[in-house]
Coordinates of C-alpha atoms in Angstrom, one line a residue:
Chain A
M14 CA 112.5 77.4 117.1
A15 CA 115.7 79.1 116.1
K16 CA 116.6 81.5 113.3
R17 CA 119.0 80.1 110.8
D18 CA 121.4 82.1 108.9
K19 CA 120.4 81.9 105.2
I20 CA 116.7 81.5 104.6
S21 CA 115.6 82.0 101.1
M22 CA 113.3 84.9 100.4
S23 CA 110.7 82.6 98.9
V24 CA 110.3 80.9 102.3
I25 CA 110.2 84.2 104.1
R26 CA 107.6 85.6 101.7
R27 CA 105.4 82.7 102.6
L28 CA 105.6 83.4 106.4
P29 CA 103.1 86.3 106.3
R30 CA 100.6 84.1 104.6
Y31 CA 101.0 81.4 107.2
Y32 CA 100.7 84.1 109.9
R33 CA 97.5 85.6 108.4
F34 CA 95.9 82.2 108.0
L35 CA 96.8 81.1 111.5
S36 CA 95.5 84.3 113.0
E37 CA 92.2 83.8 111.1
I38 CA 91.6 80.2 112.2
Q39 CA 92.7 81.0 115.7
S40 CA 90.0 83.7 115.9
D41 CA 87.6 81.1 114.5
G42 CA 88.5 79.0 117.6
V43 CA 90.7 76.4 115.9
M44 CA 93.3 75.0 118.4
R45 CA 95.3 72.5 116.4
I46 CA 96.1 71.9 112.8
S47 CA 98.1 69.2 111.0
S48 CA 100.7 70.1 108.3
K49 CA 98.4 68.3 105.8
E50 CA 95.4 70.5 106.7
L51 CA 97.5 73.6 106.7
A52 CA 98.9 72.7 103.3
E53 CA 95.5 72.0 101.8
K54 CA 94.1 75.3 103.0
M55 CA 97.1 77.2 101.7
R56 CA 97.4 75.2 98.5
L57 CA 100.9 73.9 99.3
T58 CA 102.1 70.4 99.8
A59 CA 102.4 69.0 103.3
S60 CA 106.1 68.4 102.6
Q61 CA 106.5 72.0 101.5
V62 CA 105.0 73.2 104.8
R63 CA 107.2 70.9 106.8
Q64 CA 110.3 72.1 104.8
D65 CA 109.4 75.7 105.3
F66 CA 109.1 75.2 109.1
N67 CA 112.3 73.2 109.2
C68 CA 114.2 76.3 108.0
F69 CA 113.4 77.7 111.4
G70 CA 114.2 74.5 113.3
G71 CA 110.6 73.1 113.0
F72 CA 107.7 73.7 115.2
G73 CA 105.8 71.4 117.5
Q74 CA 105.2 67.7 116.9
Q75 CA 104.0 66.7 113.5
G76 CA 102.2 63.6 114.6
Y77 CA 99.8 65.5 116.9
G78 CA 99.5 68.5 114.6
Y79 CA 100.7 72.0 115.5
S80 CA 99.2 74.2 118.2
V81 CA 97.7 77.1 116.3
E82 CA 98.5 79.6 119.0
Q83 CA 102.1 78.4 119.4
L84 CA 102.7 78.3 115.7
R85 CA 101.2 81.7 115.2
S86 CA 103.2 83.2 118.0
E87 CA 106.5 81.7 116.9
I88 CA 106.0 82.9 113.3
E89 CA 105.1 86.3 114.8
S90 CA 108.4 86.3 116.6
I91 CA 110.4 85.1 113.5
L92 CA 108.8 87.9 111.5
G93 CA 110.1 90.3 114.2
L94 CA 106.7 91.9 114.7
H95 CA 107.7 92.5 118.4
E96 CA 110.6 94.7 117.3
Q97 CA 109.5 98.3 117.9
K98 CA 109.8 100.6 114.9
R99 CA 109.2 104.3 114.6
A100 CA 107.7 105.1 111.2
I101 CA 106.9 108.2 109.3
L102 CA 104.7 108.4 106.2
L103 CA 105.8 110.6 103.3
G104 CA 102.9 111.7 101.1
A105 CA 99.3 112.1 102.4
G106 CA 97.6 111.9 99.0
N107 CA 95.2 109.1 98.1
L108 CA 97.8 106.5 98.3
G109 CA 99.2 107.7 101.6
R110 CA 95.7 107.9 103.0
A111 CA 94.9 104.4 101.8
V112 CA 98.1 103.0 103.4
A113 CA 97.6 105.0 106.7
S114 CA 94.0 104.1 107.1
H115 CA 94.2 100.4 106.0
M116 CA 97.3 99.1 107.5
A117 CA 97.3 97.5 111.0
F118 CA 100.7 99.0 112.0
E119 CA 100.6 98.5 115.7
P120 CA 100.3 94.7 115.7
K121 CA 103.5 94.7 113.6
G122 CA 105.4 96.8 116.2
I123 CA 105.1 99.9 114.1
S124 CA 104.2 103.3 115.6
L125 CA 103.3 105.9 113.0
I126 CA 104.8 109.0 114.6
G127 CA 104.8 111.5 111.7
I128 CA 103.2 112.3 108.4
F129 CA 104.6 114.7 105.9
D130 CA 103.3 116.3 102.7
R131 CA 104.0 119.5 100.8
N132 CA 100.4 120.3 100.0
E133 CA 99.4 123.4 102.0
E134 CA 95.8 122.2 102.2
L135 CA 96.8 119.0 104.0
I136 CA 99.3 120.4 106.4
G137 CA 97.8 120.8 109.9
T138 CA 95.0 118.3 109.2
T139 CA 95.2 114.9 110.8
L140 CA 95.2 111.4 109.5
R141 CA 94.9 108.4 111.8
N142 CA 95.3 110.9 114.7
V143 CA 98.7 112.0 113.4
K144 CA 99.1 115.7 112.4
I145 CA 100.3 116.2 108.9
D146 CA 103.5 118.4 108.8
S147 CA 105.2 120.2 106.0
T148 CA 108.1 118.3 104.5
D149 CA 110.1 121.4 105.4
E150 CA 110.0 120.2 109.0
L151 CA 111.5 116.8 108.1
E152 CA 115.0 117.4 109.4
Q153 CA 113.9 119.0 112.6
F154 CA 111.5 116.1 113.2
C155 CA 114.1 113.4 112.5
A156 CA 116.6 115.0 114.8
K157 CA 114.1 115.1 117.6
Y158 CA 112.1 111.8 117.2
R159 CA 114.6 109.6 115.3
P160 CA 112.3 107.6 113.1
N161 CA 113.9 104.5 111.6
L162 CA 111.3 103.4 109.0
A163 CA 109.8 105.6 106.2
V164 CA 106.8 104.8 104.1
L165 CA 107.2 106.4 100.7
C166 CA 103.9 107.3 99.1
V167 CA 105.2 110.1 96.9
P168 CA 106.2 110.3 93.2
K169 CA 109.6 109.0 92.1
D170 CA 111.5 112.3 92.0
A171 CA 110.2 113.4 95.4
A172 CA 111.1 110.0 96.8
R173 CA 114.7 110.3 95.5
Q174 CA 115.0 113.8 97.2
L175 CA 113.4 112.8 100.4
C176 CA 115.4 109.6 100.8
K177 CA 118.6 111.6 100.5
R178 CA 117.4 113.8 103.4
L179 CA 116.2 110.8 105.5
Y180 CA 119.4 108.8 104.9
A181 CA 121.3 111.7 106.4
F182 CA 119.3 111.1 109.5
D183 CA 120.0 107.4 109.6
V184 CA 116.7 106.2 108.3
R185 CA 117.6 102.8 106.8
Y186 CA 114.3 101.0 106.5
Y187 CA 111.9 101.8 103.7
W188 CA 108.5 100.6 102.6
N189 CA 108.5 102.0 99.1
F190 CA 105.4 102.5 97.0
S191 CA 107.2 104.9 94.6
H192 CA 109.1 103.8 91.5
Y193 CA 112.3 105.2 92.8
D194 CA 114.9 102.4 93.0
L195 CA 116.4 103.1 96.4
A196 CA 118.6 100.0 96.5
A197 CA 120.5 101.3 93.4
D198 CA 121.6 104.4 95.3
Y199 CA 122.1 103.0 98.8
S200 CA 123.6 99.6 99.4
D201 CA 122.9 99.5 103.2
V202 CA 119.2 100.2 103.3
V203 CA 116.5 97.6 103.7
V204 CA 113.8 98.3 101.2
E205 CA 110.6 96.5 100.5
N206 CA 108.9 97.7 97.3
V207 CA 105.2 97.6 96.5
H208 CA 105.0 98.0 92.8
M209 CA 101.3 98.0 92.1
S210 CA 101.8 98.5 88.4
D211 CA 104.1 95.5 88.1
S212 CA 101.4 93.4 89.7
L213 CA 98.8 94.8 87.2
M214 CA 101.1 94.0 84.3
T215 CA 101.6 90.4 85.6
L216 CA 97.9 90.1 85.7
C217 CA 97.7 91.4 82.1
Y218 CA 100.2 88.7 81.1
R219 CA 98.2 86.0 82.8
I220 CA 94.9 87.3 81.2
S221 CA 96.5 87.3 77.8
D222 CA 97.8 83.7 78.4
D223 CA 94.4 82.6 79.5
I224 CA 92.7 84.2 76.4
E225 CA 95.2 82.4 74.2
A226 CA 94.6 79.0 76.0
R227 CA 90.9 79.4 75.7
S228 CA 91.1 80.2 72.0
K229 CA 93.2 77.2 71.4
S230 CA 90.8 74.9 73.2
E231 CA 87.9 76.1 71.2
Chain B
M13 CA 109.9 86.5 69.5
A14 CA 107.6 83.6 70.3
K15 CA 105.7 82.7 73.4
R16 CA 106.7 79.4 74.9
D17 CA 104.4 77.1 76.8
K18 CA 105.7 76.9 80.3
I19 CA 107.4 80.1 81.5
S20 CA 108.1 80.2 85.2
M21 CA 106.3 82.9 87.2
S22 CA 109.6 84.2 88.4
V23 CA 110.6 85.1 84.9
I24 CA 107.2 86.6 84.2
R25 CA 107.3 88.7 87.4
R26 CA 110.6 90.3 86.2
L27 CA 109.1 91.4 82.8
P28 CA 107.2 94.4 84.2
R29 CA 110.4 95.6 85.8
Y30 CA 112.2 95.3 82.4
Y31 CA 109.3 97.0 80.8
R32 CA 109.3 99.9 83.3
F33 CA 113.0 100.3 83.0
L34 CA 113.1 100.3 79.2
S35 CA 110.2 102.8 79.1
E36 CA 112.2 105.1 81.3
I37 CA 115.4 105.0 79.4
Q38 CA 113.6 105.3 76.1
S39 CA 112.0 108.5 77.3
D40 CA 115.5 109.6 78.3
G41 CA 116.5 109.1 74.7
V42 CA 118.5 105.9 75.0
M43 CA 118.3 103.9 71.8
R44 CA 120.4 100.8 72.4
I45 CA 121.4 98.8 75.5
S46 CA 123.6 95.7 76.0
S47 CA 122.5 92.8 78.2
K48 CA 125.5 93.7 80.4
E49 CA 124.3 97.3 80.9
L50 CA 120.7 96.2 81.3
A51 CA 121.8 93.7 83.9
E52 CA 123.8 96.2 85.9
K53 CA 121.0 98.7 86.0
M54 CA 118.6 96.1 87.1
R55 CA 121.0 94.3 89.5
L56 CA 120.8 91.0 87.7
T57 CA 123.6 89.1 85.9
A58 CA 124.0 89.5 82.1
S59 CA 123.5 85.7 81.8
Q60 CA 120.3 86.0 83.8
V61 CA 119.0 88.7 81.4
R62 CA 119.8 86.6 78.4
Q63 CA 118.2 83.5 80.0
D64 CA 115.1 85.5 80.7
F65 CA 114.8 86.7 77.1
N66 CA 115.6 83.3 75.8
C67 CA 112.4 82.0 77.4
F68 CA 110.6 84.1 74.8
G69 CA 112.9 83.1 71.9
G70 CA 115.5 85.9 72.6
F71 CA 115.4 89.4 71.3
G72 CA 117.7 91.1 68.9
Q73 CA 121.4 90.5 68.5
Q74 CA 123.4 90.4 71.6
G75 CA 126.7 91.6 70.1
Y76 CA 125.3 94.9 69.1
G77 CA 123.0 95.3 72.1
Y78 CA 119.3 95.5 72.0
S79 CA 117.2 98.2 70.4
V80 CA 115.4 99.7 73.4
E81 CA 112.3 100.5 71.4
Q82 CA 112.1 97.0 69.9
L83 CA 112.7 95.3 73.3
R84 CA 110.2 97.5 75.1
S85 CA 107.6 96.9 72.4
E86 CA 108.1 93.1 72.4
I87 CA 107.9 92.9 76.1
E88 CA 104.7 95.0 75.9
S89 CA 103.3 92.5 73.5
I90 CA 104.3 89.5 75.6
L91 CA 102.7 91.1 78.7
G92 CA 99.5 91.3 76.6
L93 CA 99.1 95.0 77.3
H94 CA 97.4 95.3 73.8
E95 CA 94.7 92.9 74.9
Q96 CA 91.6 95.1 75.6
K97 CA 90.0 94.6 79.0
R98 CA 86.9 96.1 80.5
A99 CA 87.4 96.7 84.2
I100 CA 85.2 97.6 87.1
L101 CA 86.4 98.8 90.5
L102 CA 84.6 97.5 93.6
G103 CA 85.1 99.9 96.5
A104 CA 85.7 103.6 96.2
G105 CA 87.1 104.2 99.7
N106 CA 90.7 105.4 100.3
L107 CA 92.2 102.3 98.7
G108 CA 89.9 102.3 95.7
R109 CA 90.5 106.0 95.2
A110 CA 94.3 105.4 95.4
V111 CA 94.1 102.6 92.9
A112 CA 91.8 104.5 90.5
S113 CA 93.8 107.7 90.6
H114 CA 97.3 106.3 90.6
M115 CA 97.1 103.5 88.1
A116 CA 97.8 104.0 84.4
F117 CA 95.1 101.7 83.2
E118 CA 94.9 102.7 79.5
P119 CA 98.5 101.9 78.5
K120 CA 97.8 98.4 79.8
G121 CA 94.7 98.0 77.6
I122 CA 92.4 98.4 80.5
S123 CA 89.3 100.6 80.3
L124 CA 87.7 101.4 83.7
I125 CA 84.1 101.3 82.8
G126 CA 82.4 101.2 86.2
I127 CA 82.9 101.9 89.9
F128 CA 80.7 100.5 92.6
D129 CA 80.3 101.2 96.3
R130 CA 77.6 100.8 98.9
N131 CA 78.3 104.1 100.6
E132 CA 75.3 106.4 99.8
E133 CA 77.6 109.5 100.1
L134 CA 79.8 108.2 97.3
I135 CA 77.1 107.0 94.9
G136 CA 76.5 109.5 92.1
T137 CA 79.9 111.2 92.5
T138 CA 82.6 110.6 90.0
L139 CA 86.2 109.2 90.3
R140 CA 88.5 109.4 87.3
N141 CA 85.5 110.6 85.2
V142 CA 83.6 107.4 86.0
K143 CA 80.3 107.7 87.9
I144 CA 80.2 105.7 91.2
D145 CA 77.1 103.4 91.2
S146 CA 75.5 101.4 94.0
T147 CA 76.5 97.8 94.2
D148 CA 72.8 97.0 93.9
E149 CA 73.2 97.9 90.2
L150 CA 76.0 95.4 89.7
E151 CA 74.0 92.6 87.9
Q152 CA 72.3 95.1 85.6
F153 CA 75.6 96.7 84.7
C154 CA 77.3 93.4 84.1
A155 CA 74.5 92.1 81.9
K156 CA 74.7 95.3 79.8
Y157 CA 78.5 96.1 79.6
R158 CA 80.1 92.7 80.2
P159 CA 83.2 93.6 82.2
N160 CA 85.8 90.9 82.3
L161 CA 88.2 92.3 85.0
A162 CA 87.3 93.3 88.5
V163 CA 89.5 95.3 90.9
L164 CA 88.6 94.4 94.5
C165 CA 89.2 97.2 97.0
V166 CA 86.6 96.0 99.6
P167 CA 87.0 94.1 102.8
K168 CA 87.2 90.3 102.8
D169 CA 83.6 89.4 103.4
A170 CA 82.3 92.0 100.9
A171 CA 84.8 90.6 98.4
R172 CA 83.6 87.0 98.9
Q173 CA 79.9 88.1 98.3
L174 CA 80.7 90.3 95.3
C175 CA 82.8 87.7 93.6
K176 CA 80.0 85.2 93.7
R177 CA 77.8 87.7 91.9
L178 CA 80.5 88.7 89.4
Y179 CA 81.4 85.1 88.7
A180 CA 77.8 84.4 87.7
F181 CA 78.3 87.1 85.0
D182 CA 81.5 85.4 83.7
V183 CA 84.0 87.8 85.3
R184 CA 87.1 85.6 85.5
Y185 CA 89.9 88.1 86.0
Y186 CA 90.6 89.7 89.3
W187 CA 93.1 92.2 90.7
N188 CA 92.6 91.5 94.4
F189 CA 93.5 93.9 97.2
S190 CA 91.3 92.2 99.7
H191 CA 92.4 89.2 101.9
Y192 CA 89.7 87.0 100.4
D193 CA 91.3 84.0 98.9
L194 CA 89.5 83.8 95.6
A195 CA 91.5 81.0 94.1
A196 CA 90.4 78.7 97.0
D197 CA 86.8 79.0 95.9
Y198 CA 87.1 79.3 92.1
S199 CA 89.6 77.1 90.2
D200 CA 89.1 78.8 86.8
V201 CA 89.7 82.4 87.7
V202 CA 92.9 84.4 87.1
V203 CA 93.7 86.3 90.2
E204 CA 96.6 88.6 91.1
N205 CA 96.7 89.4 94.8
V206 CA 98.2 92.6 96.2
H207 CA 98.7 91.8 99.9
M208 CA 100.1 95.0 101.3
S209 CA 100.2 93.6 104.8
D210 CA 102.3 90.6 103.7
S211 CA 104.8 93.0 102.1
L212 CA 104.9 95.0 105.4
M213 CA 105.5 91.8 107.4
T214 CA 108.3 90.8 105.1
L215 CA 109.8 94.2 105.7
C216 CA 109.5 93.6 109.4
Y217 CA 111.3 90.3 109.1
R218 CA 114.1 91.9 107.1
I219 CA 114.4 94.8 109.7
S220 CA 114.6 92.3 112.5
D221 CA 117.3 90.4 110.6
D222 CA 119.2 93.6 110.0
I223 CA 119.0 94.6 113.7
E224 CA 120.3 91.2 114.7
A225 CA 123.2 91.3 112.2
R226 CA 124.1 94.8 113.4
S227 CA 124.1 93.8 117.0
K228 CA 126.3 90.8 116.2
S229 CA 128.9 92.9 114.3
E230 CA 129.2 95.4 117.2

């Protein structure tokens, strides 16, 4: 297994799905799986699966199927889940709470080391065993603990202002739930956006398409 | 503007971004925009923007730029945001609360008509002015109010069980935050998945890639 230089984002975006699926069948006790079975379960073609894996130099021997544990562990390594990251969460409202309480950070190499909010009622309380601090403390915290990853669960304008402050402290990695378009302002950050409203609008499109198709077939 | 038959999902997935961006500049008072400007702001090429719009028969005259209001309203119509949908939310924990309180449902034609949870402490309380009912009431509610869209904010196994019950009442549209793979069990549902952990793993990959690139350039 070897990382190649230019792997398309569409291949990369399928890796977490492989990883999730392999983790699941492994915990169900499955030891080996063929590319055909894997493809069927994931609704891809076997050739697609083989092509995806070839981007990383291929895994295992196709004839005998893949070792689930080996495949899972190699994808884990490609995904860089072993890389240790120090994360802070900005915004401890409903969305921040949902993210903090639902996400399995540790298996992805992420330590959540700080949570910040400007709501006086939240400051001093804890979330996932982490004390919520005032955003006024952000600079002091960053200087001391050097986080490198920030999870943005604040509104757009707050996100813009906070990123400016975080960028000054070399925070370059962002998991962004806000509508603030970070990449437009900073060319050297790595940002992964979760735009829930875009997903909902895509669903609306597909519903409307489905309604149209049904009405035509009637 | 005319809907064509086979539009690729990658074009469709860009429409919400156009829509969000156009709504924003419209509320800033911008009346017209050229494909070049639009492309720059969205970090696409002008030819990409024109190609995207051509999938729907093109909008306005390119030479004079697009009318922001017309473009926004046509994309709104393509996205089917006018289509009225009756939605229920399953799961009123942190994630369900975040979704219910953050999402602008109404502008997308979605009425949130019911919320269900099995947690006794939540049942009877309200969220976004909707009373939280026991999941035991699901069938009775579906028979009476006929929801057609379900938002799944429950764990995987609960999602599997609830979908079986919802499917029996003709609920075919799903916004799925759980890891339950609905499409594997039902071929005729429209499901849009929000897999936050996949997004986080993609970010991990990109961070690991960035760390590697930086170490090489040193």
